[in-house]
Short mmCIF file of C-alpha atoms in Angstrom, two decimals:
data_model
loop_
_atom_site.label_atom_id
_atom_site.label_comp_id
_atom_site.label_asym_id
_atom_site.label_seq_id
_atom_site.Cartn_x
_atom_site.Cartn_y
_atom_site.Cartn_z
CA UNK A 1 0.54 16.05 -22.83
CA UNK A 2 -2.84 16.99 -24.30
CA UNK A 3 -5.43 14.33 -24.99
CA UNK A 4 -5.04 14.75 -28.77
CA UNK A 5 -1.25 14.47 -28.51
CA UNK A 6 -1.62 11.41 -26.34
CA UNK A 7 -3.94 9.75 -28.86
CA UNK A 8 -1.67 10.51 -31.80
CA UNK A 9 1.41 9.26 -29.95
CA UNK A 10 -0.25 5.88 -29.47
CA UNK A 11 1.92 4.79 -26.53
CA UNK A 12 5.17 4.96 -28.50
CA UNK A 13 6.93 5.89 -25.27
CA UNK A 14 5.91 3.71 -22.36
CA UNK A 15 6.98 4.22 -18.78
CA UNK A 16 8.84 1.32 -17.13
CA UNK A 17 6.78 -0.52 -14.51
CA UNK A 18 9.08 0.36 -11.61
CA UNK A 19 9.12 4.05 -12.54
CA UNK A 20 5.35 4.16 -12.94
CA UNK A 21 4.81 2.49 -9.57
CA UNK A 22 7.20 4.89 -7.82
CA UNK A 23 5.45 7.85 -9.46
CA UNK A 24 2.09 6.64 -8.18
CA UNK A 25 3.35 5.90 -4.67
CA UNK A 26 4.88 9.39 -4.46
CA UNK A 27 1.33 10.70 -4.86
CA UNK A 28 -0.07 8.48 -2.08
CA UNK A 29 -0.13 9.88 1.45
CA UNK A 30 -0.96 7.47 4.28
CA UNK A 31 -4.15 8.71 5.90
CA UNK A 32 -4.22 9.59 9.61
CA UNK A 33 -7.67 8.29 10.56
CA UNK A 34 -7.88 5.88 13.48
CA UNK A 35 -10.55 3.91 15.28
CA UNK A 36 -10.77 1.78 18.41
CA UNK A 37 -11.91 -1.78 17.79
CA UNK A 38 -12.41 -4.85 19.94
CA UNK A 39 -9.67 -7.47 19.97
CA UNK A 40 -12.00 -9.88 18.15
CA UNK A 41 -12.15 -7.40 15.25
CA UNK A 42 -8.47 -6.45 15.27
CA UNK A 43 -6.80 -9.37 13.47
CA UNK A 44 -4.59 -8.05 10.62
CA UNK A 45 -5.33 -4.43 11.56
CA UNK A 46 -2.47 -1.94 11.91
CA UNK A 47 -1.61 -0.43 15.29
CA UNK A 48 -1.96 3.35 15.53
CA UNK A 49 0.54 4.60 18.09
CA UNK A 50 2.66 2.80 20.66
CA UNK A 51 1.07 0.17 22.93
CA UNK A 52 2.46 -0.48 26.41
CA UNK A 53 1.43 -3.10 28.97
CA UNK A 54 -1.11 -1.81 31.48
CA UNK A 55 -0.26 -4.62 33.90
CA UNK A 56 2.43 -7.23 34.39
CA UNK A 57 2.07 -10.86 33.29
CA UNK A 58 1.96 -12.70 35.57
CA UNK A 59 0.71 -10.05 37.99
CA UNK A 60 1.38 -12.34 40.96
CA UNK A 61 4.04 -14.88 41.89
CA UNK A 62 2.85 -18.22 40.57
CA UNK A 63 3.87 -21.84 40.71
CA UNK A 64 5.53 -23.03 37.52
CA UNK A 65 5.05 -26.70 38.42
CA UNK A 66 2.63 -28.96 40.25
CA UNK A 67 4.10 -29.75 43.66
CA UNK A 68 4.67 -28.15 47.05
CA UNK A 69 5.47 -24.54 47.86
CA UNK A 70 8.27 -24.36 50.42
CA UNK A 71 10.88 -22.18 52.04
CA UNK A 72 13.92 -23.18 49.97
CA UNK A 73 16.14 -23.36 53.05
CA UNK A 74 13.89 -26.08 54.46
CA UNK A 75 14.99 -28.38 51.61
CA UNK A 76 18.71 -27.76 51.74
CA UNK A 77 20.55 -31.09 51.84
CA UNK A 78 17.53 -33.13 50.74
CA UNK A 79 18.35 -36.05 48.43
CA UNK A 80 17.18 -39.54 47.54
CA UNK A 81 19.39 -40.98 50.28
CA UNK A 82 18.68 -38.27 52.82
CA UNK A 83 15.22 -36.76 52.26
CA UNK A 84 13.64 -33.98 54.30
CA UNK A 85 10.20 -34.32 55.90
CA UNK A 86 7.87 -31.30 56.07
CA UNK A 87 4.38 -30.80 57.42
CA UNK A 88 1.58 -30.16 54.87
CA UNK A 89 -0.53 -27.12 55.63
CA UNK A 90 -2.46 -24.24 54.06
CA UNK A 91 0.30 -21.70 54.79
CA UNK A 92 4.06 -21.93 54.35
CA UNK A 93 6.09 -21.44 57.50
CA UNK A 94 9.31 -22.93 58.76
CA UNK A 95 9.03 -26.70 58.33
CA UNK A 96 5.64 -26.49 56.58
CA UNK A 97 4.85 -26.90 52.87
CA UNK A 98 1.62 -26.16 50.93
CA UNK A 99 0.32 -28.05 47.92
CA UNK A 100 0.24 -25.93 44.70
CA UNK A 101 -0.68 -26.47 41.08
CA UNK A 102 0.87 -24.99 37.95
CA UNK A 103 -0.28 -21.38 37.65
CA UNK A 104 -1.60 -21.07 41.19
CA UNK A 105 -0.55 -18.19 43.43
CA UNK A 106 2.53 -18.87 45.54
CA UNK A 107 1.55 -18.79 49.24
CA UNK A 108 2.96 -16.10 51.50
CA UNK A 109 6.26 -17.21 53.01
CA UNK A 110 7.19 -19.55 50.15
CA UNK A 111 10.04 -18.82 47.76
CA UNK A 112 10.30 -22.08 45.78
CA UNK A 113 8.34 -25.10 44.56
CA UNK A 114 9.39 -28.72 44.80
CA UNK A 115 8.07 -30.71 41.85
CA UNK A 116 5.53 -33.35 42.79
CA UNK A 117 7.76 -36.00 41.19
CA UNK A 118 10.37 -35.31 43.90
CA UNK A 119 7.97 -35.78 46.81
CA UNK A 120 5.99 -38.46 48.60
CA UNK A 121 2.98 -37.69 50.78
CA UNK A 122 2.28 -39.72 53.90
CA UNK A 123 -0.66 -38.56 56.01
CA UNK A 124 -0.15 -34.89 56.86
CA UNK A 125 3.54 -34.80 55.94
CA UNK A 126 5.51 -34.69 52.67
CA UNK A 127 8.91 -36.22 52.09
CA UNK A 128 11.18 -34.12 49.82
CA UNK A 129 13.84 -35.98 47.83
CA UNK A 130 15.46 -33.00 46.07
CA UNK A 131 16.69 -29.64 47.32
CA UNK A 132 15.48 -26.48 45.57
CA UNK A 133 16.99 -23.02 45.41
CA UNK A 134 15.16 -19.79 46.10
CA UNK A 135 12.99 -18.89 43.08
CA UNK A 136 13.17 -22.40 41.61
CA UNK A 137 9.96 -23.43 39.77
CA UNK A 138 8.44 -20.02 40.52
CA UNK A 139 7.29 -17.50 37.88
CA UNK A 140 7.95 -14.04 39.33
CA UNK A 141 5.74 -10.98 38.75
CA UNK A 142 6.39 -9.70 35.22
CA UNK A 143 8.30 -12.78 34.06
CA UNK A 144 6.33 -12.73 30.78
CA UNK A 145 5.57 -9.01 30.46
CA UNK A 146 6.60 -6.15 32.75
CA UNK A 147 4.12 -3.39 33.56
CA UNK A 148 4.77 -0.42 31.27
CA UNK A 149 6.76 -2.53 28.79
CA UNK A 150 6.46 -1.45 25.15
CA UNK A 151 4.67 -4.20 23.25
CA UNK A 152 4.04 -2.75 19.79
CA UNK A 153 5.09 0.32 17.86
CA UNK A 154 3.01 2.33 15.43
CA UNK A 155 2.53 0.44 12.16
CA UNK A 156 2.64 -3.10 13.56
CA UNK A 157 0.16 -5.43 11.89
CA UNK A 158 -1.67 -7.46 14.50
CA UNK A 159 -1.74 -11.27 14.55
CA UNK A 160 -3.83 -13.63 16.69
CA UNK A 161 -0.87 -14.16 19.06
CA UNK A 162 -0.57 -10.38 19.48
CA UNK A 163 -4.24 -10.13 20.39
CA UNK A 164 -3.85 -12.86 23.00
CA UNK A 165 -0.94 -10.93 24.53
CA UNK A 166 -2.94 -7.69 24.57
CA UNK A 167 -5.80 -9.42 26.36
CA UNK A 168 -3.40 -10.86 28.92
CA UNK A 169 -2.19 -7.38 29.91
CA UNK A 170 -5.70 -6.02 30.35
CA UNK A 171 -6.71 -4.68 26.93
CA UNK A 172 -10.07 -5.49 25.39
CA UNK A 173 -9.82 -2.87 22.61
CA UNK A 174 -6.98 -1.46 20.52
CA UNK A 175 -6.44 1.74 18.51
CA UNK A 176 -5.84 0.95 14.83
CA UNK A 177 -5.74 2.81 11.53
CA UNK A 178 -8.97 2.78 9.59
CA UNK A 179 -8.91 0.78 6.40
CA UNK A 180 -8.14 2.84 3.33
CA UNK A 181 -11.22 3.74 1.27
CA UNK A 182 -11.34 3.04 -2.46
CA UNK A 183 -13.98 4.11 -4.96
CA UNK A 184 -14.30 1.61 -7.82
CA UNK A 185 -16.01 3.06 -10.91
CA UNK A 186 -16.65 0.73 -13.87
CA UNK A 187 -17.00 2.63 -17.16
CA UNK A 188 -18.18 1.80 -20.65
CA UNK A 189 -21.43 2.22 -22.57
CA UNK A 190 -21.35 -1.45 -23.54
CA UNK A 191 -21.42 -2.71 -19.94
CA UNK A 192 -24.42 -4.26 -18.20
CA UNK A 193 -24.81 -6.17 -14.94
CA UNK A 194 -26.88 -9.05 -16.37
CA UNK A 195 -28.74 -10.41 -19.43
CA UNK A 196 -26.45 -8.96 -22.14
CA UNK A 197 -27.84 -8.24 -25.59
CA UNK A 198 -25.58 -8.64 -28.65
CA UNK A 199 -22.88 -5.97 -28.35
CA UNK A 200 -23.25 -5.73 -24.57
CA UNK A 201 -20.74 -7.09 -22.05
CA UNK A 202 -21.24 -8.23 -18.48
CA UNK A 203 -19.41 -5.94 -16.04
CA UNK A 204 -16.74 -7.96 -14.22
CA UNK A 205 -13.75 -5.65 -13.79
CA UNK A 206 -15.36 -3.44 -11.17
CA UNK A 207 -16.57 -6.41 -9.16
CA UNK A 208 -13.15 -8.11 -9.37
CA UNK A 209 -11.28 -4.96 -8.32
CA UNK A 210 -13.74 -4.37 -5.48
CA UNK A 211 -13.12 -7.84 -4.09
CA UNK A 212 -9.35 -7.44 -4.43
CA UNK A 213 -9.56 -4.18 -2.46
CA UNK A 214 -11.38 -5.99 0.36
CA UNK A 215 -8.89 -8.87 0.26
CA UNK A 216 -5.94 -6.46 0.35
CA UNK A 217 -7.19 -4.71 3.47
CA UNK A 218 -9.24 -1.77 2.15
CA UNK A 219 -12.89 -0.73 2.11
CA UNK A 220 -14.30 -0.53 -1.41
CA UNK A 221 -17.30 1.35 -2.73
CA UNK A 222 -18.51 -0.36 -5.92
CA UNK A 223 -20.24 2.30 -8.01
CA UNK A 224 -22.81 1.95 -10.78
CA UNK A 225 -21.58 1.70 -14.35
CA UNK A 226 -20.79 5.08 -15.90
CA UNK A 227 -21.24 5.53 -19.64
CA UNK A 228 -18.58 6.97 -21.98
CA UNK A 229 -19.50 10.61 -21.51
CA UNK A 230 -17.08 13.33 -20.36
CA UNK A 231 -19.56 15.05 -18.04
CA UNK A 232 -20.77 11.79 -16.49
CA UNK A 233 -17.24 10.56 -15.94
CA UNK A 234 -16.12 13.87 -14.47
CA UNK A 235 -19.04 13.91 -12.04
CA UNK A 236 -18.46 10.30 -10.95
CA UNK A 237 -14.77 10.89 -10.21
CA UNK A 238 -15.23 14.30 -8.61
CA UNK A 239 -17.93 13.00 -6.29
CA UNK A 240 -15.56 10.37 -4.90
CA UNK A 241 -12.41 12.39 -4.38
CA UNK A 242 -13.07 12.16 -0.64
CA UNK A 243 -11.86 8.54 -0.86
CA UNK A 244 -8.21 7.65 -0.34
CA UNK A 245 -8.05 6.25 -3.89
CA UNK A 246 -10.27 6.33 -6.95
CA UNK A 247 -10.08 3.45 -9.43
CA UNK A 248 -11.78 3.34 -12.80
CA UNK A 249 -11.98 0.39 -15.17
CA UNK A 250 -12.11 0.78 -18.95
CA UNK A 251 -11.67 3.89 -21.08
CA UNK A 252 -7.95 4.32 -20.36
CA UNK A 253 -6.45 3.80 -23.84
CA UNK A 254 -6.32 6.21 -26.80
CA UNK A 255 -9.47 5.31 -28.75
CA UNK A 256 -12.41 7.60 -29.43
CA UNK A 257 -14.28 6.32 -26.37
CA UNK A 258 -11.23 6.34 -24.09
CA UNK A 259 -12.11 9.56 -22.31
CA UNK A 260 -10.74 9.07 -18.82
CA UNK A 261 -7.24 10.53 -19.29
CA UNK A 262 -8.86 13.66 -20.75
CA UNK A 263 -11.29 13.85 -17.82
CA UNK A 264 -8.57 13.44 -15.20
CA UNK A 265 -6.38 16.01 -16.95
CA UNK A 266 -9.31 18.42 -16.73
CA UNK A 267 -9.73 18.10 -12.95
CA UNK A 268 -6.17 17.26 -12.00
CA UNK A 269 -3.09 15.77 -13.69
CA UNK A 270 -2.26 12.57 -15.54
CA UNK A 271 1.12 11.45 -14.20
CA UNK A 272 1.62 8.36 -16.37
CA UNK A 273 -0.21 7.11 -19.46
CA UNK A 274 1.10 3.93 -21.00
CA UNK A 275 3.33 1.51 -19.10
CA UNK A 276 5.81 -0.99 -20.53
CA UNK A 277 4.05 -4.13 -19.37
CA UNK A 278 2.02 -6.83 -21.08
CA UNK A 279 -0.85 -7.39 -20.91
CA UNK A 280 -2.19 -4.00 -19.92
CA UNK A 281 0.04 -1.21 -21.23
CA UNK A 282 -2.88 1.29 -21.66
CA UNK A 283 -3.02 2.01 -17.91
CA UNK A 284 -3.04 5.61 -16.71
CA UNK A 285 -2.14 7.05 -13.31
CA UNK A 286 -3.17 10.49 -12.15
CA UNK A 287 -4.08 12.69 -9.22
CA UNK A 288 -6.84 15.24 -8.53
CA UNK A 289 -7.24 17.27 -5.35
CA UNK A 290 -4.46 15.16 -3.81
CA UNK A 291 -6.42 11.93 -4.43
CA UNK A 292 -4.58 9.33 -6.56
CA UNK A 293 -6.59 8.03 -9.51
CA UNK A 294 -5.88 4.70 -11.21
CA UNK A 295 -7.33 4.26 -14.67
CA UNK A 296 -7.22 0.51 -15.32
CA UNK A 297 -7.66 -0.99 -18.80
CA UNK A 298 -10.96 -2.56 -19.78
CA UNK A 299 -9.65 -5.96 -20.84
CA UNK A 300 -10.11 -8.23 -17.79
CA UNK A 301 -6.61 -9.74 -17.68
CA UNK A 302 -4.98 -6.35 -18.25
CA UNK A 303 -7.16 -4.93 -15.49
CA UNK A 304 -6.05 -7.60 -13.00
CA UNK A 305 -2.36 -7.32 -13.87
CA UNK A 306 -2.39 -3.57 -13.35
CA UNK A 307 -4.47 -3.81 -10.18
CA UNK A 308 -1.84 -6.08 -8.65
CA UNK A 309 1.08 -3.95 -9.84
CA UNK A 310 -0.33 -0.52 -8.95
CA UNK A 311 -3.53 -0.61 -6.92
CA UNK A 312 -2.29 -3.07 -4.32
CA UNK A 313 0.86 -1.12 -3.31
CA UNK A 314 -1.01 2.20 -3.40
CA UNK A 315 -3.82 0.83 -1.22
CA UNK A 316 -1.41 -0.63 1.29
CA UNK A 317 0.55 2.59 1.57
CA UNK A 318 -2.61 4.63 2.04
CA UNK A 319 -3.78 2.27 4.81
CA UNK A 320 -0.42 1.91 6.65
CA UNK A 321 -0.21 -1.75 5.63
CA UNK A 322 3.21 -3.33 5.06
CA UNK A 323 4.28 -4.12 1.52
CA UNK A 324 4.86 -7.85 1.00
CA UNK A 325 6.04 -9.99 -1.87
CA UNK A 326 3.79 -12.71 -3.30
CA UNK A 327 4.44 -16.37 -2.52
CA UNK A 328 6.32 -18.10 -5.34
CA UNK A 329 6.90 -21.58 -6.72
CA UNK A 330 9.95 -22.73 -8.68
CA UNK A 331 8.93 -24.80 -11.71
CA UNK A 332 10.26 -26.18 -14.98
CA UNK A 333 8.70 -24.57 -18.04
CA UNK A 334 7.07 -27.00 -20.48
CA UNK A 335 6.69 -24.57 -23.37
CA UNK A 336 8.43 -21.42 -24.51
CA UNK A 337 7.31 -17.99 -23.26
CA UNK A 338 7.91 -15.17 -25.71
CA UNK A 339 8.45 -11.59 -24.55
CA UNK A 340 9.03 -8.24 -26.20
CA UNK A 341 12.37 -6.62 -25.23
CA UNK A 342 11.84 -3.56 -23.05
CA UNK A 343 8.45 -4.80 -21.84
CA UNK A 344 7.73 -6.63 -18.59
CA UNK A 345 5.53 -9.61 -19.45
CA UNK A 346 3.18 -11.46 -17.10
CA UNK A 347 2.67 -14.91 -18.59
CA UNK A 348 -0.12 -16.98 -17.05
CA UNK A 349 0.73 -20.60 -16.28
CA UNK A 350 -0.77 -23.75 -14.82
CA UNK A 351 1.28 -25.73 -12.29
CA UNK A 352 1.50 -29.52 -12.20
CA UNK A 353 3.31 -31.82 -9.78
CA UNK A 354 4.97 -34.55 -11.82
CA UNK A 355 5.51 -38.05 -10.43
CA UNK A 356 8.76 -38.33 -12.34
CA UNK A 357 11.60 -36.77 -10.31
CA UNK A 358 8.92 -35.23 -8.05
CA UNK A 359 9.27 -31.92 -9.87
CA UNK A 360 6.80 -29.12 -10.52
CA UNK A 361 6.16 -27.97 -14.07
CA UNK A 362 4.64 -24.75 -15.38
CA UNK A 363 2.60 -24.77 -18.59
CA UNK A 364 1.64 -21.45 -20.24
CA UNK A 365 -2.10 -21.15 -20.75
CA UNK A 366 -3.20 -21.67 -24.34
CA UNK A 367 -5.38 -18.57 -24.29
CA UNK A 368 -3.04 -15.63 -23.73
CA UNK A 369 -5.10 -12.62 -24.86
CA UNK A 370 -5.68 -9.81 -22.35
CA UNK A 371 -9.44 -10.16 -22.85
CA UNK A 372 -9.59 -13.85 -21.96
CA UNK A 373 -10.60 -13.80 -18.29
CA UNK A 374 -10.53 -17.59 -17.99
CA UNK A 375 -6.79 -17.54 -18.72
CA UNK A 376 -6.35 -15.88 -15.32
CA UNK A 377 -9.19 -17.52 -13.41
CA UNK A 378 -8.01 -21.01 -14.38
CA UNK A 379 -4.27 -20.30 -13.99
CA UNK A 380 -2.17 -20.96 -10.87
CA UNK A 381 0.05 -17.93 -11.22
CA UNK A 382 2.14 -15.95 -13.64
CA UNK A 383 5.76 -15.86 -14.68
CA UNK A 384 7.22 -12.36 -14.76
CA UNK A 385 9.58 -11.93 -17.69
CA UNK A 386 11.83 -8.91 -17.03
CA UNK A 387 12.33 -6.15 -19.58
CA UNK A 388 15.89 -7.31 -20.25
CA UNK A 389 14.93 -10.90 -21.13
CA UNK A 390 13.56 -12.06 -24.49
CA UNK A 391 11.38 -14.80 -23.05
CA UNK A 392 12.15 -18.22 -21.60
CA UNK A 393 12.69 -21.56 -23.33
CA UNK A 394 11.04 -24.88 -22.53
CA UNK A 395 13.07 -26.59 -19.81
CA UNK A 396 14.06 -23.34 -18.09
CA UNK A 397 13.44 -23.07 -14.37
CA UNK A 398 11.10 -20.14 -13.74
CA UNK A 399 9.57 -18.44 -10.71
CA UNK A 400 5.77 -18.51 -10.63
CA UNK A 401 4.08 -15.76 -8.61
CA UNK A 402 0.73 -16.37 -6.90
CA UNK A 403 -0.99 -13.01 -7.43
CA UNK A 404 -4.03 -14.07 -5.39
CA UNK A 405 -2.22 -13.78 -2.06
CA UNK A 406 -3.84 -11.60 0.58
CA UNK A 407 -1.04 -10.44 2.89
#
């Protein structure tokens, strides 16, 4: 669709959210760049390739209990009524036991450990009150991890426990995928970074999106504000097509100063323009030189809603990160939420724990406009009203999504 046709159509036909997201993700190719990082830097990074154990854990036979290492056959028949007496020495031979501690190497000649609770030491001898079988209270080589065992497959996201295991088998570094790179370009001739004059607006969308990118596992480049000029916008986007994703804020609708769809069409292709969601339907999704481009609306709330719905899954796919659902809270709605049929609505709410019946309630924020940033910043989550539902009534139980989650 040409830019003029798009402007005249005025978003009469809007793409469903699910379809738009699938269209964008089809244009995202996970990058193949990897890097080797220290274990201290590897938390939440994604494994590149299969990892196997370089050595066994334990790599020696070790005592699993405090006590005495023995030849098991020397204890056969021992009991409380008929204990066995063994000499205490440094080495284990027939009739001789050696003191051991949990985790210590099992002496040569020993094949079991008698727990200290089942013994009594007198001088240079130890009385054993319980028989043990061969291998009892002994951790064999490779009991925890066998040498050559596969630990992690490509795509596994590392946790602190994983990093402890890798260190135990002899790794001090690990090969991981680089974080996906995202160029964030705020646009609009009215934007300034500080001290706004009448008619000027402080730039917040680019900063917010940049910080979401970092929270979601990517590396963001926060660019200078670009004015509403076709040549300037084209140059800014073209210069950053070496990133995995390019994100712009503002200029995505159909007004006279909404130039970004035209610019992207000129250097690539607009895949979607106008999505059936509220707030934020004037979002556009495109691609140029195989780099996905997200054109987010300029209203702050609309920008955040679309960043969560489109940027987050695209970023995670590009960076080999798993897709996860947000944490949710079930709550009773205190006021009605209205919704337009055929549109997916994201209604911001505040949560309250009530003393009565120990229930949680959700109250829609009074300020609901897509330009009211405080309605998001001071909310606890949003209720997603599906396209097939015409809102919810007070008293309904709703699911509140926490869009601020990181994983």
